[in-house]
Amino acid sequence: MKSFVYNGQPARVVFGSGTIARLPEEIERLGLKRVLVLATPPQEAKARRLAGSLGGMAAGVYARAVMHTPVSVTEDALQVVAELKADGLVAVGGGSTTGLAKAIALRTDLPQIVMPTTYAGSEMTPILGETKDGVKVTQSSPRVLPEVVIYDVDLTMTLPASLSGTSGMNAIAHAVEALYARESNPVINLMAAEAIGALVEALPVITEAPHDRDARSKALYGAWLCGICLGSVGMALHHKLCHTLGGSFDLPHAETHTVVLPHALAYNARAVPTAMETLRAVLKTNDPAQALYDLAGRIGARRALSEIGMPPDGIDIATDRALANPYWNPRALEREPIRALIARAYAGEPPRT
Ligand code: NAD
């Protein structure tokens, strides 16, 4: 066995259905008296109900979280934290809401309890991406790790089928890249394989029957493990490309991951034989990249960057930007194959391994 380093992130995880009822005792466990409940505008009603159920333990609700964690929103929220004298944060939402909690925690060290409602996985990572003046800067700090994560399947039941599918593909991408990460290790490999298996099984069921609780449960379990993968090892071409594409053309996060993943895997396939062996076993196929492309089709996701907002001249812009800041990838970054990858993803063609 090759030598490895395993870095476990501290986390207390409460998982199940109806676990939202455990929130008051988790707040007490942390010794908090006045938590601020965070949400996005569409989830404000859910956040207000939650705050109402907490009675005097809730200092208030801040429901202005948006994607890519703009620093201006964080600064606005910090004022509310100060005005309400909040001593802790409860984030109920997807990666956008978790991002806001992390950004506040980075500046205040307030304890966070995160209740994820999508499969993005941010709650398990020490990573925070913030946007200022249109530029997204990502950093990693143990200060942003939530103290407690409460996974309640019930909170995910309202996630629309289409968003569930792409959010799940976003999670799968974390596990796929973990399998061939520079810091890959046996523990993370186990979690990645388990996570991909769970999500690949659950997502098509959720597409057909969004209220299937077992499938929702399996997807959330898979998403948790994918989040651990993302938080434990470095990512490569796929995540860098999505970051570049999302930032350059303001593309939707989970959908971008869904389109790019089969192509990024096809690009790396020959350089990562062990990861491909695992993926062939988990996906029960000889062609994992094609299987992920097919899965995106089965869940009804859009498979072309042209369909989700990328302009035609974006292919060359994205190629230049993807190569501008070199980063580690199992296969060297070569201009023409990278351009071809982006062009295929733009057109929605199947991946070419
Ligand atoms: P999101 O949090 O923006 O949610 C997408 C939309 O779905 C929002 O309008 C939200 O209100 C709604 N929504 C969420 N859960 C719902 C539910 N259960 N029912 C109904 N509607 C619901 O999207 P996301 O994909 O979870 O997160 C994307 C953001 O997270 C990006 O900014 C991304 O960069 C970040 N992210 C960060 C990390 C990290 O480790 N730092 C990891 C993954 C994603």
Short mmCIF file of C-alpha atoms and ligand atoms in Angstrom, two decimals:
data_model
loop_
_atom_site.label_atom_id
_atom_site.label_comp_id
_atom_site.label_asym_id
_atom_site.label_seq_id
_atom_site.Cartn_x
_atom_site.Cartn_y
_atom_site.Cartn_z
CA MET A 1 0.00 0.00 0.00
CA LYS A 2 1.35 3.45 -0.81
CA SER A 3 2.02 5.74 2.13
CA PHE A 4 -0.55 8.40 2.88
CA VAL A 5 -1.56 11.22 5.19
CA TYR A 6 -5.13 11.34 6.46
CA ASN A 7 -6.47 14.62 7.81
CA GLY A 8 -9.81 14.23 9.56
CA GLN A 9 -11.87 17.38 10.08
CA PRO A 10 -13.62 17.69 13.47
CA ALA A 11 -17.40 17.44 13.08
CA ARG A 12 -20.45 16.56 15.12
CA VAL A 13 -23.11 15.20 12.79
CA VAL A 14 -26.72 14.46 13.67
CA PHE A 15 -28.40 12.58 10.82
CA GLY A 16 -31.96 11.38 10.29
CA SER A 17 -35.56 12.36 9.71
CA GLY A 18 -37.15 14.81 12.15
CA THR A 19 -33.72 15.74 13.52
CA ILE A 20 -34.69 19.42 13.31
CA ALA A 21 -36.30 18.74 16.72
CA ARG A 22 -32.80 18.23 18.11
CA LEU A 23 -31.82 21.83 17.36
CA PRO A 24 -32.69 23.28 20.81
CA GLU A 25 -30.57 20.70 22.61
CA GLU A 26 -27.68 21.26 20.20
CA ILE A 27 -27.93 25.02 20.85
CA GLU A 28 -27.85 24.34 24.58
CA ARG A 29 -24.96 21.91 24.19
CA LEU A 30 -22.92 24.73 22.70
CA GLY A 31 -23.97 27.05 25.54
CA LEU A 32 -25.67 29.50 23.17
CA LYS A 33 -28.49 31.83 24.24
CA ARG A 34 -29.33 33.97 21.16
CA VAL A 35 -28.78 32.44 17.74
CA LEU A 36 -29.30 34.23 14.46
CA VAL A 37 -31.06 32.04 11.88
CA LEU A 38 -29.69 32.46 8.34
CA ALA A 39 -31.43 31.63 5.04
CA THR A 40 -31.80 32.68 1.41
CA PRO A 41 -34.80 34.88 0.51
CA PRO A 42 -36.82 31.93 -0.92
CA GLN A 43 -36.32 30.00 2.33
CA GLU A 44 -37.20 32.89 4.64
CA ALA A 45 -40.56 31.41 5.71
CA LYS A 46 -38.86 28.14 6.69
CA ALA A 47 -36.25 30.10 8.67
CA ARG A 48 -38.93 32.18 10.45
CA ARG A 49 -40.85 29.04 11.43
CA LEU A 50 -37.63 27.56 12.77
CA ALA A 51 -36.77 30.73 14.71
CA GLY A 52 -40.34 30.81 16.07
CA SER A 53 -39.97 27.25 17.33
CA LEU A 54 -36.82 28.26 19.21
CA GLY A 55 -38.64 30.94 21.25
CA GLY A 56 -36.21 33.06 23.27
CA MET A 57 -33.20 31.12 21.97
CA ALA A 58 -33.54 32.87 18.58
CA ALA A 59 -32.27 36.45 18.31
CA GLY A 60 -33.78 36.85 14.84
CA VAL A 61 -33.65 35.87 11.17
CA TYR A 62 -31.35 37.11 8.43
CA ALA A 63 -32.66 35.83 5.10
CA ARG A 64 -30.47 37.59 2.56
CA ALA A 65 -27.91 34.88 1.77
CA VAL A 66 -27.10 34.63 -1.95
CA MET A 67 -24.83 32.53 -4.11
CA HIS A 68 -21.03 33.05 -4.08
CA THR A 69 -21.03 34.78 -0.67
CA PRO A 70 -20.64 38.47 -1.60
CA VAL A 71 -18.64 40.32 1.06
CA SER A 72 -21.25 43.14 0.96
CA VAL A 73 -23.93 40.72 2.22
CA THR A 74 -21.60 39.40 4.92
CA GLU A 75 -20.91 42.95 6.11
CA ASP A 76 -24.63 43.67 6.23
CA ALA A 77 -25.22 40.47 8.20
CA LEU A 78 -22.40 41.35 10.61
CA GLN A 79 -24.25 44.55 11.52
CA VAL A 80 -27.37 42.53 12.29
CA VAL A 81 -25.30 40.10 14.38
CA ALA A 82 -23.98 43.05 16.40
CA GLU A 83 -27.36 44.81 16.72
CA LEU A 84 -29.11 41.63 17.91
CA LYS A 85 -26.15 40.57 20.07
CA ALA A 86 -26.32 37.10 18.55
CA ASP A 87 -23.97 34.57 20.13
CA GLY A 88 -24.31 31.85 17.51
CA LEU A 89 -25.49 31.06 13.99
CA VAL A 90 -28.00 28.57 12.65
CA ALA A 91 -27.82 28.21 8.86
CA VAL A 92 -30.77 26.48 7.23
CA GLY A 93 -30.20 26.17 3.50
CA GLY A 94 -27.82 25.12 0.75
CA GLY A 95 -24.26 26.13 0.03
CA SER A 96 -25.18 29.82 -0.23
CA THR A 97 -26.55 29.97 3.31
CA THR A 98 -23.74 27.83 4.70
CA GLY A 99 -21.29 30.16 2.94
CA LEU A 100 -22.75 33.17 4.74
CA ALA A 101 -22.51 31.41 8.13
CA LYS A 102 -18.88 30.53 7.41
CA ALA A 103 -18.07 34.09 6.33
CA ILE A 104 -19.56 35.48 9.56
CA ALA A 105 -17.75 32.84 11.63
CA LEU A 106 -14.46 33.72 9.94
CA ARG A 107 -14.80 37.29 11.20
CA THR A 108 -16.41 36.66 14.60
CA ASP A 109 -15.61 33.05 15.55
CA LEU A 110 -19.31 32.59 16.41
CA PRO A 111 -20.28 28.90 16.68
CA GLN A 112 -22.32 27.55 13.77
CA ILE A 113 -25.02 24.93 13.53
CA VAL A 114 -25.70 24.11 9.89
CA MET A 115 -28.83 22.37 8.61
CA PRO A 116 -28.22 21.57 4.93
CA THR A 117 -31.15 21.56 2.51
CA THR A 118 -29.20 20.70 -0.68
CA TYR A 119 -26.42 18.23 -1.50
CA ALA A 120 -23.65 20.82 -2.02
CA GLY A 121 -21.55 19.59 0.93
CA SER A 122 -20.08 22.93 2.03
CA GLU A 123 -20.98 22.20 5.69
CA MET A 124 -18.21 19.56 5.83
CA THR A 125 -15.39 21.70 4.47
CA PRO A 126 -13.03 24.35 5.83
CA ILE A 127 -13.33 26.11 2.46
CA LEU A 128 -14.93 29.51 1.94
CA GLY A 129 -15.29 31.24 -1.43
CA GLU A 130 -16.17 34.93 -1.19
CA THR A 131 -16.93 37.44 -3.93
CA LYS A 132 -15.78 41.04 -3.86
CA ASP A 133 -15.89 43.41 -6.86
CA GLY A 134 -16.85 40.48 -9.08
CA VAL A 135 -13.81 38.39 -8.10
CA LYS A 136 -14.27 35.16 -6.15
CA VAL A 137 -11.47 34.37 -3.72
CA THR A 138 -11.33 30.99 -2.03
CA GLN A 139 -9.59 30.30 1.25
CA SER A 140 -9.35 27.42 3.67
CA SER A 141 -9.51 27.94 7.42
CA PRO A 142 -10.53 25.72 10.32
CA ARG A 143 -12.33 28.79 11.74
CA VAL A 144 -15.13 28.34 9.20
CA LEU A 145 -15.90 24.71 10.04
CA PRO A 146 -19.36 24.39 11.62
CA GLU A 147 -19.46 23.07 15.18
CA VAL A 148 -22.56 20.96 14.48
CA VAL A 149 -24.26 19.75 11.32
CA ILE A 150 -27.84 18.53 11.58
CA TYR A 151 -28.91 16.60 8.49
CA ASP A 152 -32.68 16.33 8.43
CA VAL A 153 -34.01 14.52 5.38
CA ASP A 154 -37.33 16.34 5.86
CA LEU A 155 -35.64 19.66 5.01
CA THR A 156 -34.61 18.31 1.61
CA MET A 157 -38.07 17.08 0.58
CA THR A 158 -38.95 20.48 -0.93
CA LEU A 159 -35.81 20.70 -3.04
CA PRO A 160 -37.19 20.63 -6.60
CA ALA A 161 -36.40 17.42 -8.51
CA SER A 162 -34.27 19.22 -11.09
CA LEU A 163 -32.17 21.01 -8.48
CA SER A 164 -31.89 17.79 -6.49
CA GLY A 165 -30.42 16.08 -9.52
CA THR A 166 -27.83 18.71 -10.31
CA SER A 167 -27.02 19.29 -6.64
CA GLY A 168 -26.43 15.54 -6.36
CA MET A 169 -24.15 15.60 -9.41
CA ASN A 170 -22.25 18.47 -7.76
CA ALA A 171 -21.74 16.18 -4.77
CA ILE A 172 -20.64 13.25 -6.96
CA ALA A 173 -18.02 15.54 -8.49
CA HIS A 174 -16.40 16.01 -5.05
CA ALA A 175 -16.10 12.25 -4.60
CA VAL A 176 -14.87 11.58 -8.15
CA GLU A 177 -12.05 14.11 -7.82
CA ALA A 178 -11.24 12.81 -4.32
CA LEU A 179 -10.58 9.38 -5.84
CA TYR A 180 -7.69 10.79 -7.88
CA ALA A 181 -6.63 13.64 -5.60
CA ARG A 182 -2.94 14.16 -4.94
CA GLU A 183 -3.64 13.50 -1.23
CA SER A 184 -5.96 10.55 -1.89
CA ASN A 185 -5.98 8.00 0.90
CA PRO A 186 -7.80 4.74 1.69
CA VAL A 187 -10.30 6.29 4.12
CA ILE A 188 -11.43 8.96 1.70
CA ASN A 189 -11.49 6.40 -1.14
CA LEU A 190 -13.93 4.28 0.87
CA MET A 191 -16.15 7.26 1.54
CA ALA A 192 -16.00 8.40 -2.07
CA ALA A 193 -17.00 5.01 -3.46
CA GLU A 194 -19.81 4.63 -0.91
CA ALA A 195 -21.04 8.17 -1.62
CA ILE A 196 -21.07 7.82 -5.40
CA GLY A 197 -22.92 4.50 -5.10
CA ALA A 198 -25.57 6.02 -2.84
CA LEU A 199 -26.14 9.07 -5.04
CA VAL A 200 -26.15 7.19 -8.33
CA GLU A 201 -28.85 4.95 -6.92
CA ALA A 202 -30.90 7.72 -5.33
CA LEU A 203 -30.90 10.52 -7.91
CA PRO A 204 -32.94 8.84 -10.69
CA VAL A 205 -35.50 7.74 -8.06
CA ILE A 206 -35.79 11.33 -6.77
CA THR A 207 -36.30 12.54 -10.36
CA GLU A 208 -39.22 10.15 -10.76
CA ALA A 209 -40.58 10.47 -7.20
CA PRO A 210 -39.30 13.62 -5.42
CA HIS A 211 -41.09 12.60 -2.22
CA ASP A 212 -39.45 9.19 -1.92
CA ARG A 213 -38.01 9.51 1.59
CA ASP A 214 -35.66 6.53 1.31
CA ALA A 215 -34.09 7.91 -1.84
CA ARG A 216 -33.85 11.37 -0.25
CA SER A 217 -32.19 9.81 2.77
CA LYS A 218 -29.70 7.93 0.65
CA ALA A 219 -28.89 11.06 -1.36
CA LEU A 220 -28.34 13.13 1.78
CA TYR A 221 -26.12 10.42 3.25
CA GLY A 222 -24.11 10.36 0.01
CA ALA A 223 -23.90 14.15 -0.02
CA TRP A 224 -22.55 14.18 3.54
CA LEU A 225 -19.76 11.77 2.57
CA CYS A 226 -19.04 13.76 -0.60
CA GLY A 227 -18.69 16.88 1.56
CA ILE A 228 -16.12 15.08 3.71
CA CYS A 229 -14.21 14.14 0.55
CA LEU A 230 -14.22 17.77 -0.61
CA GLY A 231 -13.06 18.98 2.80
CA SER A 232 -10.29 16.43 3.19
CA VAL A 233 -8.33 16.32 -0.07
CA GLY A 234 -7.50 18.79 -2.83
CA MET A 235 -9.59 18.99 -5.96
CA ALA A 236 -8.29 19.19 -9.54
CA LEU A 237 -9.29 20.02 -13.14
CA HIS A 238 -13.04 19.57 -12.72
CA HIS A 239 -13.41 21.93 -9.77
CA LYS A 240 -10.99 24.49 -11.23
CA LEU A 241 -12.86 24.49 -14.54
CA CYS A 242 -16.23 24.91 -12.85
CA HIS A 243 -14.83 27.72 -10.70
CA THR A 244 -13.51 29.47 -13.82
CA LEU A 245 -16.67 28.94 -15.87
CA GLY A 246 -19.00 29.93 -13.03
CA GLY A 247 -16.99 33.05 -12.21
CA SER A 248 -16.42 34.13 -15.83
CA PHE A 249 -19.98 33.74 -17.11
CA ASP A 250 -22.05 33.71 -13.91
CA LEU A 251 -23.27 30.18 -14.58
CA PRO A 252 -25.44 28.27 -12.07
CA HIS A 253 -23.18 26.33 -9.69
CA ALA A 254 -24.69 22.83 -9.58
CA GLU A 255 -25.66 22.76 -13.26
CA THR A 256 -22.15 23.74 -14.30
CA HIS A 257 -20.75 20.83 -12.28
CA THR A 258 -23.28 18.50 -13.89
CA VAL A 259 -22.25 19.47 -17.43
CA VAL A 260 -18.49 19.48 -16.86
CA LEU A 261 -18.00 16.34 -14.73
CA PRO A 262 -18.16 13.66 -17.48
CA HIS A 263 -15.75 15.67 -19.65
CA ALA A 264 -13.26 16.39 -16.88
CA LEU A 265 -13.25 12.71 -15.91
CA ALA A 266 -12.74 11.68 -19.55
CA TYR A 267 -9.78 14.07 -19.75
CA ASN A 268 -8.13 12.54 -16.69
CA ALA A 269 -9.21 8.91 -17.21
CA ARG A 270 -5.97 7.47 -18.56
CA ALA A 271 -3.88 9.14 -15.88
CA VAL A 272 -5.91 7.68 -13.00
CA PRO A 273 -6.25 3.90 -13.51
CA THR A 274 -6.97 3.08 -9.86
CA ALA A 275 -9.73 5.68 -9.56
CA MET A 276 -11.20 4.42 -12.84
CA GLU A 277 -11.20 0.86 -11.52
CA THR A 278 -13.19 2.01 -8.46
CA LEU A 279 -15.59 3.99 -10.64
CA ARG A 280 -16.11 1.06 -13.02
CA ALA A 281 -17.02 -1.13 -10.05
CA VAL A 282 -19.33 1.43 -8.42
CA LEU A 283 -21.03 2.51 -11.63
CA LYS A 284 -21.10 -1.05 -13.02
CA THR A 285 -19.80 0.05 -16.40
CA ASN A 286 -16.65 0.08 -18.50
CA ASP A 287 -17.03 3.76 -19.29
CA PRO A 288 -17.59 5.84 -16.12
CA ALA A 289 -17.44 9.20 -17.95
CA GLN A 290 -20.18 8.13 -20.35
CA ALA A 291 -22.17 6.71 -17.40
CA LEU A 292 -22.09 10.11 -15.66
CA TYR A 293 -23.17 11.81 -18.90
CA ASP A 294 -26.04 9.29 -19.16
CA LEU A 295 -26.95 9.85 -15.51
CA ALA A 296 -27.22 13.59 -16.17
CA GLY A 297 -29.62 12.72 -18.99
CA ARG A 298 -31.67 10.40 -16.78
CA ILE A 299 -32.18 13.09 -14.16
CA GLY A 300 -33.28 15.51 -16.87
CA ALA A 301 -30.34 17.87 -16.44
CA ARG A 302 -29.15 20.18 -19.16
CA ARG A 303 -25.89 18.82 -20.56
CA ALA A 304 -24.60 21.77 -22.58
CA LEU A 305 -22.88 24.89 -21.25
CA SER A 306 -24.56 26.74 -24.14
CA GLU A 307 -27.92 25.93 -22.52
CA ILE A 308 -27.02 27.31 -19.11
CA GLY A 309 -25.73 30.72 -20.12
CA MET A 310 -22.23 30.42 -21.56
CA PRO A 311 -21.71 32.62 -24.63
CA PRO A 312 -20.14 31.10 -27.79
CA ASP A 313 -16.92 33.10 -27.43
CA GLY A 314 -16.66 31.65 -23.91
CA ILE A 315 -14.81 28.56 -25.17
CA ASP A 316 -11.58 30.45 -25.85
CA ILE A 317 -11.96 32.76 -22.87
CA ALA A 318 -12.47 29.76 -20.55
CA THR A 319 -9.54 27.89 -22.13
CA ASP A 320 -7.20 30.84 -21.51
CA ARG A 321 -8.42 31.28 -17.94
CA ALA A 322 -8.31 27.56 -17.16
CA LEU A 323 -4.63 27.53 -18.14
CA ALA A 324 -3.68 30.91 -16.66
CA ASN A 325 -3.05 29.79 -13.09
CA PRO A 326 -1.41 26.36 -13.17
CA TYR A 327 -2.63 23.89 -10.54
CA TRP A 328 -2.13 20.24 -9.79
CA ASN A 329 -3.97 17.73 -11.95
CA PRO A 330 -3.21 14.05 -12.51
CA ARG A 331 -2.79 14.71 -16.24
CA ALA A 332 -0.80 17.72 -17.48
CA LEU A 333 -2.97 20.60 -18.63
CA GLU A 334 -2.64 20.74 -22.42
CA ARG A 335 -4.20 23.61 -24.34
CA GLU A 336 -5.77 21.80 -27.30
CA PRO A 337 -7.34 18.91 -25.32
CA ILE A 338 -8.62 21.39 -22.70
CA ARG A 339 -10.14 23.53 -25.42
CA ALA A 340 -11.71 20.42 -26.99
CA LEU A 341 -13.12 19.42 -23.59
CA ILE A 342 -14.73 22.82 -23.08
CA ALA A 343 -16.04 22.84 -26.68
CA ARG A 344 -17.70 19.44 -26.19
CA ALA A 345 -19.20 20.56 -22.88
CA TYR A 346 -20.40 23.75 -24.56
CA ALA A 347 -22.15 21.78 -27.30
CA GLY A 348 -23.54 19.12 -24.95
CA GLU A 349 -21.75 16.28 -26.75
CA PRO A 350 -20.88 13.04 -24.94
CA PRO A 351 -17.45 12.93 -23.28
CA ARG A 352 -14.51 11.52 -25.21
CA THR A 353 -12.16 9.39 -23.12
P1 NAD B 1 -28.02 27.41 -2.99
O1 NAD B 1 -27.70 27.32 -1.56
O2 NAD B 1 -27.75 28.71 -3.68
O3 NAD B 1 -29.53 27.01 -3.22
C1 NAD B 1 -30.07 27.07 -4.54
C2 NAD B 1 -31.52 27.54 -4.49
O4 NAD B 1 -32.30 26.50 -3.95
C3 NAD B 1 -31.73 28.76 -3.60
O5 NAD B 1 -32.67 29.60 -4.21
C4 NAD B 1 -32.29 28.16 -2.32
O6 NAD B 1 -33.12 29.06 -1.64
C5 NAD B 1 -33.06 26.98 -2.86
N1 NAD B 1 -33.17 25.85 -1.94
C6 NAD B 1 -32.17 25.28 -1.23
N2 NAD B 1 -32.63 24.23 -0.54
C7 NAD B 1 -33.95 24.13 -0.81
C8 NAD B 1 -34.98 23.23 -0.39
N3 NAD B 1 -34.73 22.19 0.41
N4 NAD B 1 -36.22 23.43 -0.86
C9 NAD B 1 -36.48 24.44 -1.73
N5 NAD B 1 -35.55 25.30 -2.17
C10 NAD B 1 -34.30 25.16 -1.71
O7 NAD B 1 -27.27 26.28 -3.87
P2 NAD B 1 -26.16 25.19 -3.54
O8 NAD B 1 -25.88 24.51 -4.83
O9 NAD B 1 -26.52 24.38 -2.36
O10 NAD B 1 -24.90 26.06 -3.10
C11 NAD B 1 -24.14 26.77 -4.06
C12 NAD B 1 -23.17 27.69 -3.37
O11 NAD B 1 -22.42 26.95 -2.41
C13 NAD B 1 -22.15 28.30 -4.31
O12 NAD B 1 -21.91 29.62 -3.93
C14 NAD B 1 -20.93 27.42 -4.12
O13 NAD B 1 -19.74 28.09 -4.45
C15 NAD B 1 -21.03 27.10 -2.65
N6 NAD B 1 -20.36 25.84 -2.26
C16 NAD B 1 -19.33 25.93 -1.40
C17 NAD B 1 -18.67 24.79 -0.99
C18 NAD B 1 -17.54 24.90 0.00
O14 NAD B 1 -17.00 23.89 0.42
N7 NAD B 1 -17.14 26.09 0.37
C19 NAD B 1 -19.09 23.53 -1.45
C20 NAD B 1 -20.16 23.47 -2.33
C21 NAD B 1 -20.81 24.64 -2.73
#
